[in-house]
CSV table of C-alpha atoms in Angstrom, one decimal:
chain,number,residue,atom,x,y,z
A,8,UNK,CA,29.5,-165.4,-36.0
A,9,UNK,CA,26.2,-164.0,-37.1
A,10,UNK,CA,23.3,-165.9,-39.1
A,11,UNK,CA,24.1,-164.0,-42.2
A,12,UNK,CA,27.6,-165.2,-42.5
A,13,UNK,CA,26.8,-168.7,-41.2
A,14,UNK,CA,23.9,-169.1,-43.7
A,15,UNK,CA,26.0,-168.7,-46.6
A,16,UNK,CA,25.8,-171.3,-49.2
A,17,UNK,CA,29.5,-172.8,-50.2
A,18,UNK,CA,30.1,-173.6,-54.1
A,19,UNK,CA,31.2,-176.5,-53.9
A,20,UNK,CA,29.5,-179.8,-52.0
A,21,UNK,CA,33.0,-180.8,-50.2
A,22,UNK,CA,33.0,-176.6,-49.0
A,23,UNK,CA,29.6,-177.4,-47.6
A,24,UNK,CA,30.5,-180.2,-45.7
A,25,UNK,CA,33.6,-178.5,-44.1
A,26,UNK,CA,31.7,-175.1,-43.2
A,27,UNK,CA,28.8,-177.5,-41.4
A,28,UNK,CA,31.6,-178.7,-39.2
A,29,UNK,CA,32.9,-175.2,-38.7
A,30,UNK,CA,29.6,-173.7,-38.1
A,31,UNK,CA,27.5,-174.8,-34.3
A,32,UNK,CA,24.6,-177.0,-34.9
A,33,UNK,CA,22.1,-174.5,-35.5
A,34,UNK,CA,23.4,-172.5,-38.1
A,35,UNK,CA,23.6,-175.8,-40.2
A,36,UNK,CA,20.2,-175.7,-41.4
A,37,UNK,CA,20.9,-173.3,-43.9
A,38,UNK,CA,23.6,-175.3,-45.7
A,39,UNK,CA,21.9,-178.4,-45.5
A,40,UNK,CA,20.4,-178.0,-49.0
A,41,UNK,CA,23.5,-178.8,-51.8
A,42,UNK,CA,24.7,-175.7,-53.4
A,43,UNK,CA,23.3,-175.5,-56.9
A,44,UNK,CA,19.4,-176.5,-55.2
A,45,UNK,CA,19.7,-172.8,-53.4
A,46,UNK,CA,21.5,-171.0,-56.4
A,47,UNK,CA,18.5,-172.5,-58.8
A,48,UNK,CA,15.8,-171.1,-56.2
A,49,UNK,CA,17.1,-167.5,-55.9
A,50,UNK,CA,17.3,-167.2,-59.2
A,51,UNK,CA,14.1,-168.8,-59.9
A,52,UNK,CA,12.9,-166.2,-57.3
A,53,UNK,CA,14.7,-163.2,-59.2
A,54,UNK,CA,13.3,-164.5,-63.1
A,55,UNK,CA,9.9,-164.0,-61.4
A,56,UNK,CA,10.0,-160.7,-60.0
A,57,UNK,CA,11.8,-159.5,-63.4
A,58,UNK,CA,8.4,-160.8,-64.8
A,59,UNK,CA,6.3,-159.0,-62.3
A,60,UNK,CA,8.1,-155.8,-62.8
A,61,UNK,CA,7.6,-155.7,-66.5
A,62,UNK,CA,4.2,-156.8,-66.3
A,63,UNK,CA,4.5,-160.3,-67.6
A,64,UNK,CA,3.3,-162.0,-64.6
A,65,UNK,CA,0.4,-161.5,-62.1
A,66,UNK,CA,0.6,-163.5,-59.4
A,67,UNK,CA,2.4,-162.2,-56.5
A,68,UNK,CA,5.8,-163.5,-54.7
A,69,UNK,CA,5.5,-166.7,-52.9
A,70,UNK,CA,6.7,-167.2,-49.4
A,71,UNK,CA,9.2,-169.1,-50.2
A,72,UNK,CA,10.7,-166.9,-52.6
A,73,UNK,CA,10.4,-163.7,-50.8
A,74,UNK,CA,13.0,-165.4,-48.3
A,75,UNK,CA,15.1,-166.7,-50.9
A,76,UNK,CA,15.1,-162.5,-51.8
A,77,UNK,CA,15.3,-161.1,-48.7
A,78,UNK,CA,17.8,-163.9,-47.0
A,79,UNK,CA,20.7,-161.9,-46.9
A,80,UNK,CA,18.7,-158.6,-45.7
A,81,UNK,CA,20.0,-156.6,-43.2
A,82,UNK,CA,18.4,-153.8,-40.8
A,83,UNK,CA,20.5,-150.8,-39.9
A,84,UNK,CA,18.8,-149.1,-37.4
A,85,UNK,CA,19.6,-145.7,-35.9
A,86,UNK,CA,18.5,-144.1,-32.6
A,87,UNK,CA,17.5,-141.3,-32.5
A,88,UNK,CA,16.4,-140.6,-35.6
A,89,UNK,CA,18.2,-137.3,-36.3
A,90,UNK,CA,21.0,-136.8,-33.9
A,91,UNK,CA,21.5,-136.3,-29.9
A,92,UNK,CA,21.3,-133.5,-28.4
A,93,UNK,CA,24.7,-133.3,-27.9
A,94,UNK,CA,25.8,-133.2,-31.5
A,95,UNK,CA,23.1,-130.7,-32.4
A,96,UNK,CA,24.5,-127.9,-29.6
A,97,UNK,CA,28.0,-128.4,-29.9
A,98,UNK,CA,28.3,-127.7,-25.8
A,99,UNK,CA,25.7,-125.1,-26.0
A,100,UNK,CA,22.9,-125.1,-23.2
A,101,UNK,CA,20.5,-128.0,-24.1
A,102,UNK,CA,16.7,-126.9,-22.3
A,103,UNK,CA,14.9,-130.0,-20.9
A,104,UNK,CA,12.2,-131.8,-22.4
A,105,UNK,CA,9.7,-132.5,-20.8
A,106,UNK,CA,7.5,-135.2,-22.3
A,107,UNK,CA,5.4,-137.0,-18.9
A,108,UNK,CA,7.9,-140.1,-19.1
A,109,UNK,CA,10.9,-141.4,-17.4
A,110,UNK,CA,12.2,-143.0,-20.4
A,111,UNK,CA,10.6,-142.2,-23.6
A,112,UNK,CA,13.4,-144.0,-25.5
A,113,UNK,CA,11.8,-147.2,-23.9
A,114,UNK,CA,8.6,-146.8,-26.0
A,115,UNK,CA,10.0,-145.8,-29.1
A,116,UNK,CA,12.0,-149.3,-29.1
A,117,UNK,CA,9.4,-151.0,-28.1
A,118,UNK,CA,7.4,-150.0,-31.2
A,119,UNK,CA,10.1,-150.6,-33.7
A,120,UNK,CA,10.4,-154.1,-31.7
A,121,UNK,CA,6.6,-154.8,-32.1
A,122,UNK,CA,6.4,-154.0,-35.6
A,123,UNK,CA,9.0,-156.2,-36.4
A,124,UNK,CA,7.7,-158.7,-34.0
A,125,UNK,CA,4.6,-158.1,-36.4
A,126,UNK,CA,6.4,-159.0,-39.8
A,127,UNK,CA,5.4,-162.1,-42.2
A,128,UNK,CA,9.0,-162.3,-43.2
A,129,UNK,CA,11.5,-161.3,-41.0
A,130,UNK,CA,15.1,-160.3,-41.1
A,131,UNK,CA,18.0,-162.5,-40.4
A,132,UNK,CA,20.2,-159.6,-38.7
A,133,UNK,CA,19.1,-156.4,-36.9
A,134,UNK,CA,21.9,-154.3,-35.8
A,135,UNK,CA,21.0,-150.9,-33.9
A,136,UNK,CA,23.0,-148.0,-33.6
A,137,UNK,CA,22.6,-146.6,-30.3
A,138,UNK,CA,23.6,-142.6,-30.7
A,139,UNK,CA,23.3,-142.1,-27.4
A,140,UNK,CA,25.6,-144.2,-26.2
A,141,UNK,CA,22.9,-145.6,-23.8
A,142,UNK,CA,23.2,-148.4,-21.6
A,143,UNK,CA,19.1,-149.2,-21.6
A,144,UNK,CA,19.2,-149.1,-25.2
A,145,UNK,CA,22.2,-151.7,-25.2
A,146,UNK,CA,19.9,-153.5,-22.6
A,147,UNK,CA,16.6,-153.8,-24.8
A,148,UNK,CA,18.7,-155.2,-27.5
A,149,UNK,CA,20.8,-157.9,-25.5
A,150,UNK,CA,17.2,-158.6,-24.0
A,151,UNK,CA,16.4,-159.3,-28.1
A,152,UNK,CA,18.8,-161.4,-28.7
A,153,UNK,CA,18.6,-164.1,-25.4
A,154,UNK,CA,15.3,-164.8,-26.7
A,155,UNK,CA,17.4,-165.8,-29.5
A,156,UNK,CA,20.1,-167.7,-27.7
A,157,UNK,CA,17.4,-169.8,-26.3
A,158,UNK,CA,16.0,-170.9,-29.2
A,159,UNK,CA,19.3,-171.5,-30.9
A,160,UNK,CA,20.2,-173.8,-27.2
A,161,UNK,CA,16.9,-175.5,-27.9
A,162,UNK,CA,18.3,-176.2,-31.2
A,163,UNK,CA,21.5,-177.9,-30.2
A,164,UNK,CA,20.1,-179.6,-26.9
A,165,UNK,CA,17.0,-181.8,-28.9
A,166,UNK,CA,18.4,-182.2,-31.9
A,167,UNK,CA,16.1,-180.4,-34.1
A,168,UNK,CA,15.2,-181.6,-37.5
A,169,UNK,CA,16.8,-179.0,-39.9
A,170,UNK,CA,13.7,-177.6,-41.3
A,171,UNK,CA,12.1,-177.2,-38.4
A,172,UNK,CA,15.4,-175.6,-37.1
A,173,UNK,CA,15.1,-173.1,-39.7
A,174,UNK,CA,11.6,-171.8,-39.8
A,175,UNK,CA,12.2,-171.3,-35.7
A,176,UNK,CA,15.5,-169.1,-36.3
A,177,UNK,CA,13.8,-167.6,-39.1
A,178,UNK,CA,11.0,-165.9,-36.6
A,179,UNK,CA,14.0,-164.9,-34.8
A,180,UNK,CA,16.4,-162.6,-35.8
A,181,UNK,CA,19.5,-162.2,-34.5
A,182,UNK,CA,20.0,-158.5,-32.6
A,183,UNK,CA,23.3,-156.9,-32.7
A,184,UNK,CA,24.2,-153.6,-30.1
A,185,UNK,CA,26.7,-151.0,-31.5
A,186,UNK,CA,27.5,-148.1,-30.0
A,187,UNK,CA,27.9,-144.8,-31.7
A,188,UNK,CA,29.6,-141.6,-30.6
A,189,UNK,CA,26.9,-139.0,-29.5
A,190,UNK,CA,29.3,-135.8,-30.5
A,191,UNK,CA,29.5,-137.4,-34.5
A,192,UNK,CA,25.5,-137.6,-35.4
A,193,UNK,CA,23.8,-139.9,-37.3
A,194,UNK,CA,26.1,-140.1,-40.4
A,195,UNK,CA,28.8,-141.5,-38.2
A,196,UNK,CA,26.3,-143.9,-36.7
A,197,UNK,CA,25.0,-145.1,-40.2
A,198,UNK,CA,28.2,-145.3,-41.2
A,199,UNK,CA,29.1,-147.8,-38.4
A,200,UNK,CA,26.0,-150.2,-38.5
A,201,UNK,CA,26.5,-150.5,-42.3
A,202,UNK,CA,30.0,-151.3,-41.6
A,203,UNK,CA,28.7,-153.7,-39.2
A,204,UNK,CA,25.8,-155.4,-41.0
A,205,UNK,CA,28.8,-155.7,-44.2
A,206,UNK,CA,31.1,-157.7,-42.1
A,207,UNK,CA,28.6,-159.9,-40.9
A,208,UNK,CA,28.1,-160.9,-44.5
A,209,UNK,CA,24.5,-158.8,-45.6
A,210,UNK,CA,23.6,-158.7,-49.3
A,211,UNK,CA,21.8,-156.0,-48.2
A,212,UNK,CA,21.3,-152.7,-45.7
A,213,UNK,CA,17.9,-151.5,-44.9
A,214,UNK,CA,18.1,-148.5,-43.4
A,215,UNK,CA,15.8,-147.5,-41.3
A,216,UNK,CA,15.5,-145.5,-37.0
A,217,UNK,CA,13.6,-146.5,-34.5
A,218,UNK,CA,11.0,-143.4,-35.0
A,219,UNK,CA,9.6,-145.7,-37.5
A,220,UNK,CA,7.1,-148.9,-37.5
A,221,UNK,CA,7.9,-151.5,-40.1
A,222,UNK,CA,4.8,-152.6,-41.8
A,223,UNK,CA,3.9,-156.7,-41.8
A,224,UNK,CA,4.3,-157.0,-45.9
A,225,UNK,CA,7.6,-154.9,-45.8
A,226,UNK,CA,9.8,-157.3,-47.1
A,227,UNK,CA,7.4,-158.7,-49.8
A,228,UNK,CA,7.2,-154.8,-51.1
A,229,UNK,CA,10.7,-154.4,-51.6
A,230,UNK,CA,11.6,-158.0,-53.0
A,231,UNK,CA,10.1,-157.8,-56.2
A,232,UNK,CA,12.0,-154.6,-57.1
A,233,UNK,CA,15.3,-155.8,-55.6
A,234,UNK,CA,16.7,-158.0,-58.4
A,235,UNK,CA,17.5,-155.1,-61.1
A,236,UNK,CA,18.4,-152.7,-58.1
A,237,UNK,CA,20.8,-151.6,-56.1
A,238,UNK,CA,19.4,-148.4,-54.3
A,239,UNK,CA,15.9,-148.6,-53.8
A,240,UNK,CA,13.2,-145.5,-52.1
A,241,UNK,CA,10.0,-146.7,-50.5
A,242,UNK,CA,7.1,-144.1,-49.4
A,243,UNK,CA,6.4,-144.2,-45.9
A,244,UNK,CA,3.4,-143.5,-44.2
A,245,UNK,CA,3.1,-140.7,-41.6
A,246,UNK,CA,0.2,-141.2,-39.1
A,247,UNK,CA,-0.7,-138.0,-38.2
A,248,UNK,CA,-0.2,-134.0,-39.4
A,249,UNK,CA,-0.1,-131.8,-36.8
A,250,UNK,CA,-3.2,-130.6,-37.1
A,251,UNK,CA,-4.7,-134.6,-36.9
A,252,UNK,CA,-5.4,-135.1,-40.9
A,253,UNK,CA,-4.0,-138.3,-42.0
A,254,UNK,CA,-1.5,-138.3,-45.0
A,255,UNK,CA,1.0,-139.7,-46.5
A,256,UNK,CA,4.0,-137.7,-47.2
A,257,UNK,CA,6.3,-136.9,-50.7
A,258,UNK,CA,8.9,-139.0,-49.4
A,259,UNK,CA,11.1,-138.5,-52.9
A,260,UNK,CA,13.3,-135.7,-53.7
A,261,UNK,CA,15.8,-134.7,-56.5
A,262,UNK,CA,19.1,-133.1,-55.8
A,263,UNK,CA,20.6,-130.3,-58.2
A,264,UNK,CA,24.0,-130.8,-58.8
A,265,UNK,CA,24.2,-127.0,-59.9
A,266,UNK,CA,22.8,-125.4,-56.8
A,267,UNK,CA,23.7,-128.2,-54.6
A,268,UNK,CA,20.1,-128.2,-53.3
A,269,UNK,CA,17.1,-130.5,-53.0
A,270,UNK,CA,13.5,-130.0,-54.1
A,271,UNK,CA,10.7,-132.4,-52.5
A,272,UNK,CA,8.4,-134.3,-55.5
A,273,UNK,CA,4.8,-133.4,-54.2
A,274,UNK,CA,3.2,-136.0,-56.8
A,275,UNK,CA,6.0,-138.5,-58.1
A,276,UNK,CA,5.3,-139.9,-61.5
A,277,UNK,CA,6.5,-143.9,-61.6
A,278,UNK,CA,4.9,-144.3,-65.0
A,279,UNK,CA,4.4,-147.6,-67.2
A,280,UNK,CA,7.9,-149.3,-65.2
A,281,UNK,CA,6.2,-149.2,-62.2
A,282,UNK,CA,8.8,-146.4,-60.3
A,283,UNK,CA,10.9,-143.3,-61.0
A,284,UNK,CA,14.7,-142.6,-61.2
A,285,UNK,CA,16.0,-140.6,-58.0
A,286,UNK,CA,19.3,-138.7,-57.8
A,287,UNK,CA,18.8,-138.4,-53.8
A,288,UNK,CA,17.2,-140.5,-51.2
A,289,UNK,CA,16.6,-140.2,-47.3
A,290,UNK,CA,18.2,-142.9,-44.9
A,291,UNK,CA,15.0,-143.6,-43.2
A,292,UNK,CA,13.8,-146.4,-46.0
A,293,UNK,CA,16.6,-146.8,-48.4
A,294,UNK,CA,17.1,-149.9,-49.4
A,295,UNK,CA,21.2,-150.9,-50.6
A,296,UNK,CA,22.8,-153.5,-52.3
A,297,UNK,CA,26.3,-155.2,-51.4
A,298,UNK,CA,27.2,-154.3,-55.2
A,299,UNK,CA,27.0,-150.5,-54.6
A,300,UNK,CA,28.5,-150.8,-51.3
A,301,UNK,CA,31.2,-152.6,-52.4
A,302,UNK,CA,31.6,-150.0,-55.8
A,303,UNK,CA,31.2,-146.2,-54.0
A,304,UNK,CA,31.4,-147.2,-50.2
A,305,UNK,CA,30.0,-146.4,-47.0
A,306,UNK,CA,28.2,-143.1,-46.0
A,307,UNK,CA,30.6,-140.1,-45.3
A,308,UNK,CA,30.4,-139.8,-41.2
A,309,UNK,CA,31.9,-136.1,-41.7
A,310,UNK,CA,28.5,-135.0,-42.7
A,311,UNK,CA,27.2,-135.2,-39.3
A,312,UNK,CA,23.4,-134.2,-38.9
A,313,UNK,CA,22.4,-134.5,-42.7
A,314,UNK,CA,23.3,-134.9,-46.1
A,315,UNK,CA,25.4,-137.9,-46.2
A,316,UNK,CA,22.1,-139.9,-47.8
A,317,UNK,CA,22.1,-137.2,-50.4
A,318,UNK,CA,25.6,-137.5,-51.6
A,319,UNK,CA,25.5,-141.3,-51.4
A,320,UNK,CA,22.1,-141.1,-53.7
A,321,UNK,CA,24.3,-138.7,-56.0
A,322,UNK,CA,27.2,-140.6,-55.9
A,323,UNK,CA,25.3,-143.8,-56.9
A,324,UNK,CA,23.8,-142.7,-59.9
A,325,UNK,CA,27.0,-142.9,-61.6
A,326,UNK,CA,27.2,-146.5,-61.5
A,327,UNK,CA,23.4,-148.1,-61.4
A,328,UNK,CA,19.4,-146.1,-61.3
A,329,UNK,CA,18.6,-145.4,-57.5
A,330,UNK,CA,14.8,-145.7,-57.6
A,331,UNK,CA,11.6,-144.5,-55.9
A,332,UNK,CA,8.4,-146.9,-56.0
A,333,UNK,CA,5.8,-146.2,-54.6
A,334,UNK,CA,5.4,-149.0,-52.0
A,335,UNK,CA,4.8,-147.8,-48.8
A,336,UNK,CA,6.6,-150.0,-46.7
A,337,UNK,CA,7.1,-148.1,-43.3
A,338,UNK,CA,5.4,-145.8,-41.1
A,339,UNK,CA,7.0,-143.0,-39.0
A,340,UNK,CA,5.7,-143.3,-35.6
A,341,UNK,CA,5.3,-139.6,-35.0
A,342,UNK,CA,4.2,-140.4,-30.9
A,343,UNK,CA,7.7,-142.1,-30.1
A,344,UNK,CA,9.3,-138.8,-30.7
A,345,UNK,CA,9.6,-137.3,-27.5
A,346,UNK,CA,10.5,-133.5,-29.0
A,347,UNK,CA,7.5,-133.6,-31.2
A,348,UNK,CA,4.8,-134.9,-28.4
A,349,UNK,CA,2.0,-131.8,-27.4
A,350,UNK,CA,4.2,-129.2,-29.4
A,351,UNK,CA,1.9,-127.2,-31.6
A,352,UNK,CA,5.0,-126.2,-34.1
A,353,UNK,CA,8.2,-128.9,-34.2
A,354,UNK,CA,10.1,-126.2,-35.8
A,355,UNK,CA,10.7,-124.6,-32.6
A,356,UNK,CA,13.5,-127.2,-32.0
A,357,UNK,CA,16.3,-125.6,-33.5
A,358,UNK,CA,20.1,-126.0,-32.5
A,359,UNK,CA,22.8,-124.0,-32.5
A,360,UNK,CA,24.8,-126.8,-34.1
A,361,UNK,CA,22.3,-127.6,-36.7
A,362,UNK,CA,22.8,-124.3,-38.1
A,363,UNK,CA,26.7,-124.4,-38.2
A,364,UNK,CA,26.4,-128.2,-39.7
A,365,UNK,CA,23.9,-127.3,-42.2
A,366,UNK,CA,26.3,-124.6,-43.4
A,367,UNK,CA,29.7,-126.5,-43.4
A,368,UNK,CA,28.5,-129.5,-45.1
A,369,UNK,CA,28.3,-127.6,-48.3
A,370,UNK,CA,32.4,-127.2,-48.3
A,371,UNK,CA,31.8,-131.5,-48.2
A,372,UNK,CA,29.0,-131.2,-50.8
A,373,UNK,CA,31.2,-129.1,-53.2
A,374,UNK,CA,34.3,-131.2,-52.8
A,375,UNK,CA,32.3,-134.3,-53.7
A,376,UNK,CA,30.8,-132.4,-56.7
A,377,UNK,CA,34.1,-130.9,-57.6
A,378,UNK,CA,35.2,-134.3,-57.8
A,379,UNK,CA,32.6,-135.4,-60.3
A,380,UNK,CA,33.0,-132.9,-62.6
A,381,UNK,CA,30.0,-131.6,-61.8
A,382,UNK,CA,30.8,-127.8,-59.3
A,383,UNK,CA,29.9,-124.7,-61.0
A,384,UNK,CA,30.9,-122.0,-58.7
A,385,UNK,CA,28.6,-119.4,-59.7
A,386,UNK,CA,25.4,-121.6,-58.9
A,387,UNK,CA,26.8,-123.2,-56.4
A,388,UNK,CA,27.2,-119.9,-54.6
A,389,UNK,CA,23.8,-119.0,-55.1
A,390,UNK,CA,22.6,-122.2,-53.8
A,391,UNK,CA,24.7,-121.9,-50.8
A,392,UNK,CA,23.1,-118.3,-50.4
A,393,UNK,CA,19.8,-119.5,-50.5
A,394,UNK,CA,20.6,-122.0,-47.8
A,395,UNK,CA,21.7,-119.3,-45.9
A,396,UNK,CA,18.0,-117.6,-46.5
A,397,UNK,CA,16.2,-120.5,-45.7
A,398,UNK,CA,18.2,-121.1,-42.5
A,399,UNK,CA,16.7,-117.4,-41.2
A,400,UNK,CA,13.1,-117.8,-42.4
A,401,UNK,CA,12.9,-121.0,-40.5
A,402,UNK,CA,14.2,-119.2,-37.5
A,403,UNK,CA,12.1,-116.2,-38.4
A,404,UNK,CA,8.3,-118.7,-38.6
A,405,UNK,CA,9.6,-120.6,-35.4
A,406,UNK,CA,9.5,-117.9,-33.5
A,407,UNK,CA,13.2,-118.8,-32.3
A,408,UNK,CA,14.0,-116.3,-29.3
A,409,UNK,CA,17.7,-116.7,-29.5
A,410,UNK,CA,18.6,-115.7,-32.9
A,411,UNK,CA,22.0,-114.1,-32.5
A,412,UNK,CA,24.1,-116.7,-31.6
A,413,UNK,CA,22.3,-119.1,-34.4
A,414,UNK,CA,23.1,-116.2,-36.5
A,415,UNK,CA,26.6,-116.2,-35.6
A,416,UNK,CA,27.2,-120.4,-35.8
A,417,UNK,CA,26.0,-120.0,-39.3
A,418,UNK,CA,28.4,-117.9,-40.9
A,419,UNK,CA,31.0,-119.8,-39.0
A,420,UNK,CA,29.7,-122.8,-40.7
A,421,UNK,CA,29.6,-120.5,-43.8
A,422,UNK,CA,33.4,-120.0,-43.2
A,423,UNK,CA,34.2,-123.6,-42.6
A,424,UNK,CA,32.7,-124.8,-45.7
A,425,UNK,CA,35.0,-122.3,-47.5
A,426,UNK,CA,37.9,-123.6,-45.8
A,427,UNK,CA,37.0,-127.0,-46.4
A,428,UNK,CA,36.6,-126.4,-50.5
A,429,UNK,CA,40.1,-125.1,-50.6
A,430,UNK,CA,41.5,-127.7,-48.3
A,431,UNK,CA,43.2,-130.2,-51.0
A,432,UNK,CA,44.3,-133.1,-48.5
A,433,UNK,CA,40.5,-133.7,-48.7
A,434,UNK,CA,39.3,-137.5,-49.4
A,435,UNK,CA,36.2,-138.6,-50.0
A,436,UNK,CA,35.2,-142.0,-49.2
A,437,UNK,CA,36.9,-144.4,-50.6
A,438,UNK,CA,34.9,-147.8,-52.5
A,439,UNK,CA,35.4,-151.3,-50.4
A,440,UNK,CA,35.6,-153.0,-53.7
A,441,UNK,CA,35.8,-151.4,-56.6
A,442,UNK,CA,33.2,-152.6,-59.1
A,443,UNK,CA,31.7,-151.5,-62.4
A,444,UNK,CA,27.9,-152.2,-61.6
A,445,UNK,CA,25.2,-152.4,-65.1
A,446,UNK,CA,23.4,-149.2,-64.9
A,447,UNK,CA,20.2,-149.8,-66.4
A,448,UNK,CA,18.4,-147.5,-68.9
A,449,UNK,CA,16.3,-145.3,-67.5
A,450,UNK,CA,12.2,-146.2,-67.8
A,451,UNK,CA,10.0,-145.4,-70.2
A,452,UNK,CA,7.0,-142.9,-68.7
């Protein structure tokens, strides 16, 4: 049984006593402390960064209370970032990259492992995603997690004092291997670690792929805002451009229910309340709460490459404010990706299946928004038009040599989707737990 569901507190003193017997010796620290001494903490911990937020109070987090925030955090962590190969050519010919290493996975884990390594606070629960369905991957993280075993052996064998017990499992955290299907894409594969991270008991899902380098104060950045939210955007950093500028990307868009499109926000306003109200956000940084889990679901897997973040966002807004702050908790670590390393233009990587996916996911799209009230056909078909558009200019400036059959996968995309919006067994995901969640009123700017 994992640390998360081990560390949580019972309600009642005679619960606590008969989950410590339940539970190995050192998982026990957590539940050492009586019941109402941790509930009075965390929300001691919340009332202050309510204050922060509004301004009332300008001291920072403690320590202490950032853990009492962030105890329940999990990371849900994806590899690779935005699909395997295999899903993105759909059995086409896949040319060979040739970056000048035998395993460029290995370094783009190992960076994701450092950074955390790195962090003030760490997480209680780590569980990758492995998309490739490789067995070094698997490796690395079993590797992770002995280092844990043998601190939780140390634990048992010299009867640790609980305190001490905890701070040592705390600089630990515990690594969980799951193994995703490299035909469904990362949708599928965020779908799974969330499931994962949800049985284990997490409060909350961090989302995040190993292309990116989690900053030391991560978890400080994220706690003050995570008390009156349940879908929070960071910024992230982006080491290089490709030309060697430093910069730091938009990282916020807005989706149009109407066109069924997104626009990037060049220079997001957060105003007086400290962030801005998002109706889409990217699953490299968004941060979840249990509550929305529990009241829309999990990610829809059918969306494959992309989109699935987006309709999540959407679907969210119906029940609480998904925000963007401008924190800038994470870095995308532009040198682990092995398609990206010496090319002069990373457009040039374009896959047959990414053009039929990026076509057929609007049939999903326009079910969801068909659902919600919200599908205008007219628009929509423009929107899906300009798609269409934007799909050949990006072949057109990548100089992409093999246009027909790109051509050709997306109209049968095209036709897919249009099957798909007329298919009326369709289901969309469906909530764990059905919940009414507070949505807040939107800030003032």
């Amino acid at each position: 049984m994992s640390s998360l569901t081990e560390a949580q507190p019972a309600t009642t003193q005679s619960a606590t006593m008969q989950s410590a017997e339940a539970q190995p010796a050192h998982a026990q620290s957590a539940t050492t402390q009586p019941a109402h001494a941790h509930a009075e903490k965390l929300q001691a911990a919340k009332a202050h960064a309510r204050k922060i937020q509004a301004g009332k109070a300008q001291d920072e987090l403690t320590d202490d209370e950032v853990r009492q925030l962030t105890e329940r955090m999990a990371f849900v962590v994806v590899t690779p970032s935005w699909g395997s190969q295999e899903a993105l050519s759909r059995g086409n010919p896949i040319p060979e990259l040739d970056d000048g290493t035998e395993d460029p996975a290995r370094f783009e884990f190992k960076d994701f492992r450092d950074s955390v390594e790195s962090m003030r606070i760490k997480p209680r629960l780590i569980v990758v995603v492995d998309g490739m369905a490789d067995s070094r991957t698997k490796v690395r993280v079993e590797t992770e997690q002995r280092a844990r075993d043998k601190i939780v052996a140390f634990i048992k064998d010299n009867d640790v004092p609980p305190q001490q017990a905890e701070r040592m499992l705390g600089d630990c955290p515990e690594w969980v291997y799951v193994s995703g299907d490299p035909k469904k894409g990362p949708a599928q594969w965020l779908n799974l670690g969330m499931k994962e991270a949800y049985r284990r008991g997490a409060e909350w899902f961090w989302l995040l792929d190993t292309y990116t380098i989690v900053l030391p104060d991560a978890l400080r950045m994220l706690a003050k805002w995570m008390p009156g939210h349940d879908l929070i955007q960071g910024r992230y950093l982006l080491d290089q451009d490709w030309d060697g500028s430093c910069y730091t990307p938009a990282s916020f868009t807005q989706f149009h229910p109407a066109t069924g499109l997104t626009t990037n926000i060049r220079h997001p306003r957060c105003g007086r309340s400290g962030y801005m109200v998002l109706s889409a956000a990217t699953a490299r940084g968004m941060l979840v709460s249990r509550r929305l889990v529990d009241a829309i679901g999990l990610p829809d897997p059918r969306f494959a490459l992309h989109g699935a973040d987006t309709i999540y966002t959407y679907l969210a807004s119906f029940v609480t404010n998904p925000i963007g702050v401008p924190d800038k908790p994470i870095r995308w670590n532009l040198p682990a990706e092995p398609s990206m390393k010496e090319v002069p233009n990373p457009r040039i990587e374009i896959w047959h299946g990414d053009c039929y996916v990026t076509m057929r996911n609007r049939g999903y799209l326009a079910r969801y928004l068909q659902l919600t009230g919200a599908y205008r056909p007219v628009p929509f078909a423009f929107g899906t038009a300009v798609m269409f558009c934007s799909q050949l200019i990006h072949m057109h400036r990548a100089h992409y040599a093999d246009t027909t059959p790109a051509v050709v996968e997306l109209i049968k995309g095209w036709v897919a989707a249009r099957r798909i919006m007329r298919d009326e067994t369709w289901r969309p995901m469906k909530p764990l737990k059905p919940a009414k969640l507070s949505k807040p009123a939107k800030p003032t700017l």
